[in-house]
Amino acid sequence: MSKTVALHTLGCKLNFSETSTLGRLLEQDGFVKKDFDEIADVYVINTCSVTENADKECRYLVRSIQRKAPEALVVITGCYAQLKPKEIAEIPGVDLVLGAAEKFNISQHLKEISKGDSTKICSCEIEDVNTFTASYSAGDRTRTFLKVQDGCDYTCAFCTIPMARGKSRSDNVESVVKNVERLATEGVKEIVLTGVNLGDFGKGLIVQRKHEENFFDLVKALDEVEGIERFRISSIEPNLLTNEIIEFVSNSKRFMPHFHIPLQSGSNKILGLMKRRYKRELYAERVGLIKTLMPHCCIGVDVIVGFPGETDEDFKETFDFLHSLDISYLHVFTYSERPNTDALDIKPVVPIETRNERNKQLRNLSYQKMQYFTQQHIGQTRKVLFEIQQKGNMMEGYSDNYIKITAPLKKEWANTVVDWAI
């Protein structure tokens, strides 16, 4: 009888694409996929470690598995598993911990363990992680997340990702195009390009570290691929989002008018402490060019509140800067201390209640920004791709410029681009 496996993702779109790939690898090896809330023989949790909550959530999930399926094998992989393998191995109920180099060898590792064995850790030093595995989500939703880059060479003061994922490395244009063509034959309508530092695309594997290709080369090549109607760029650093990329997207039929550009702080002082590679003036310049060429473009922003040293004046500078920018929504993160990061040495530490209050203020600003952005498009007809999943007698989709649309259920609209009056 076939063994069953249930998988769960914590964290980002990149993790989502990798979990989907792990699921396919296990299915090829004879496993039958189950939903995570069902009873299964094996549970795989692909973890994140960007915030403290992701660590806590992982522990909570393991406890819930212990209650419902005490005989099941529990496998933990992903960023938390690479950063703290011994800590995870000590969580009661965990059987296997797979670091960054071993996650895609999961089938082999499962053949070598049994419930009741002592917890097995398969992890190496992050410096030794030097391979790239293309991953994509498929069959799970209308949009597919396609991983084209991994790792990061930046050393931002708040971030553990380089320690969890290693040096920047990526696929090549030819290989990505082949994956996209395959997805087109499977009926995928929209692909979201993902990576840890997407704009750094083109760095080869560790042995060959030069850029022979770059992200703009990839964008141009994908724009020519028949069969995929829409591409989105998931998140790209402002210093790597070049004018030529913005200009190309403004004239593209396939790349959507939607950018997600991390800012992290609107204060140049705090950006310096964070070791970011740009100043707020460059960020404003990028937003200005996008809106000049594409007034209808949706722009999302990542921002961190409560970073060490952030005074009330620094936060006000960030708030006022974001308020003045023609952006559409914010992803607001409350700074949380991460081990082995440079931010731990920066003083003074911002009290938790102050961090939470600043988070609330920016989330309110985000709501206002999205309301205003949506209202600007009322009366327009935009192309909406409706999701396969339905919510009761309603369905949801996103316009080309990322306005969320809810409509009465019409099954024939699922995974179809429809002209919709906003």
JSON list of N, CA and C in Angstrom, two decimals, residues 3 5 11 13 53 67 140 201 220 230 242 276 280 289 304 352:
[
{"chain": "A", "resi": 3, "resn": "LYS", "atom": "N", "xyz": [2.46, 4.84, 0.69]},
{"chain": "A", "resi": 3, "resn": "LYS", "atom": "CA", "xyz": [2.56, 5.72, 1.85]},
{"chain": "A", "resi": 3, "resn": "LYS", "atom": "C", "xyz": [1.98, 7.08, 1.50]},
{"chain": "A", "resi": 5, "resn": "VAL", "atom": "N", "xyz": [1.75, 11.36, 2.28]},
{"chain": "A", "resi": 5, "resn": "VAL", "atom": "CA", "xyz": [2.56, 12.49, 2.76]},
{"chain": "A", "resi": 5, "resn": "VAL", "atom": "C", "xyz": [1.72, 13.76, 2.74]},
{"chain": "A", "resi": 11, "resn": "GLY", "atom": "N", "xyz": [6.13, 30.84, 5.47]},
{"chain": "A", "resi": 11, "resn": "GLY", "atom": "CA", "xyz": [6.99, 31.84, 4.85]},
{"chain": "A", "resi": 11, "resn": "GLY", "atom": "C", "xyz": [6.62, 32.24, 3.45]},
{"chain": "A", "resi": 13, "resn": "LYS", "atom": "N", "xyz": [6.94, 33.08, -0.94]},
{"chain": "A", "resi": 13, "resn": "LYS", "atom": "CA", "xyz": [6.56, 32.44, -2.21]},
{"chain": "A", "resi": 13, "resn": "LYS", "atom": "C", "xyz": [7.62, 31.45, -2.67]},
{"chain": "A", "resi": 53, "resn": "ASN", "atom": "N", "xyz": [8.00, 34.40, 14.94]},
{"chain": "A", "resi": 53, "resn": "ASN", "atom": "CA", "xyz": [6.72, 33.68, 14.85]},
{"chain": "A", "resi": 53, "resn": "ASN", "atom": "C", "xyz": [6.83, 32.41, 14.03]},
{"chain": "A", "resi": 67, "resn": "ARG", "atom": "N", "xyz": [-0.39, 15.01, 18.26]},
{"chain": "A", "resi": 67, "resn": "ARG", "atom": "CA", "xyz": [-1.72, 14.68, 18.80]},
{"chain": "A", "resi": 67, "resn": "ARG", "atom": "C", "xyz": [-2.54, 13.83, 17.83]},
{"chain": "A", "resi": 140, "resn": "ASP", "atom": "N", "xyz": [-1.63, 23.76, -7.54]},
{"chain": "A", "resi": 140, "resn": "ASP", "atom": "CA", "xyz": [-2.13, 24.25, -6.26]},
{"chain": "A", "resi": 140, "resn": "ASP", "atom": "C", "xyz": [-3.00, 25.49, -6.44]},
{"chain": "A", "resi": 201, "resn": "PHE", "atom": "N", "xyz": [19.74, 37.79, -10.40]},
{"chain": "A", "resi": 201, "resn": "PHE", "atom": "CA", "xyz": [19.71, 36.65, -11.32]},
{"chain": "A", "resi": 201, "resn": "PHE", "atom": "C", "xyz": [20.88, 36.73, -12.30]},
{"chain": "A", "resi": 220, "resn": "LYS", "atom": "N", "xyz": [13.42, 39.75, -20.94]},
{"chain": "A", "resi": 220, "resn": "LYS", "atom": "CA", "xyz": [13.25, 39.85, -22.41]},
{"chain": "A", "resi": 220, "resn": "LYS", "atom": "C", "xyz": [12.95, 38.49, -23.02]},
{"chain": "A", "resi": 230, "resn": "ARG", "atom": "N", "xyz": [0.56, 35.90, -18.44]},
{"chain": "A", "resi": 230, "resn": "ARG", "atom": "CA", "xyz": [0.99, 36.93, -17.50]},
{"chain": "A", "resi": 230, "resn": "ARG", "atom": "C", "xyz": [2.22, 36.50, -16.71]},
{"chain": "A", "resi": 242, "resn": "THR", "atom": "N", "xyz": [16.41, 48.22, -12.62]},
{"chain": "A", "resi": 242, "resn": "THR", "atom": "CA", "xyz": [17.00, 49.24, -13.49]},
{"chain": "A", "resi": 242, "resn": "THR", "atom": "C", "xyz": [15.93, 49.96, -14.31]},
{"chain": "A", "resi": 276, "resn": "ARG", "atom": "N", "xyz": [21.65, 48.61, 4.00]},
{"chain": "A", "resi": 276, "resn": "ARG", "atom": "CA", "xyz": [20.98, 48.54, 2.71]},
{"chain": "A", "resi": 276, "resn": "ARG", "atom": "C", "xyz": [21.84, 49.24, 1.67]},
{"chain": "A", "resi": 280, "resn": "ARG", "atom": "N", "xyz": [17.01, 56.67, 0.24]},
{"chain": "A", "resi": 280, "resn": "ARG", "atom": "CA", "xyz": [15.58, 56.89, -0.06]},
{"chain": "A", "resi": 280, "resn": "ARG", "atom": "C", "xyz": [15.39, 57.66, -1.36]},
{"chain": "A", "resi": 289, "resn": "LEU", "atom": "N", "xyz": [9.61, 57.01, -11.79]},
{"chain": "A", "resi": 289, "resn": "LEU", "atom": "CA", "xyz": [9.71, 56.55, -13.18]},
{"chain": "A", "resi": 289, "resn": "LEU", "atom": "C", "xyz": [8.59, 55.57, -13.51]},
{"chain": "A", "resi": 304, "resn": "ILE", "atom": "N", "xyz": [10.23, 47.70, 7.57]},
{"chain": "A", "resi": 304, "resn": "ILE", "atom": "CA", "xyz": [10.47, 47.15, 8.91]},
{"chain": "A", "resi": 304, "resn": "ILE", "atom": "C", "xyz": [10.34, 48.28, 9.92]},
{"chain": "A", "resi": 352, "resn": "ILE", "atom": "N", "xyz": [9.14, 46.83, 22.64]},
{"chain": "A", "resi": 352, "resn": "ILE", "atom": "CA", "xyz": [8.18, 46.03, 21.85]},
{"chain": "A", "resi": 352, "resn": "ILE", "atom": "C", "xyz": [6.87, 46.78, 21.62]}
]
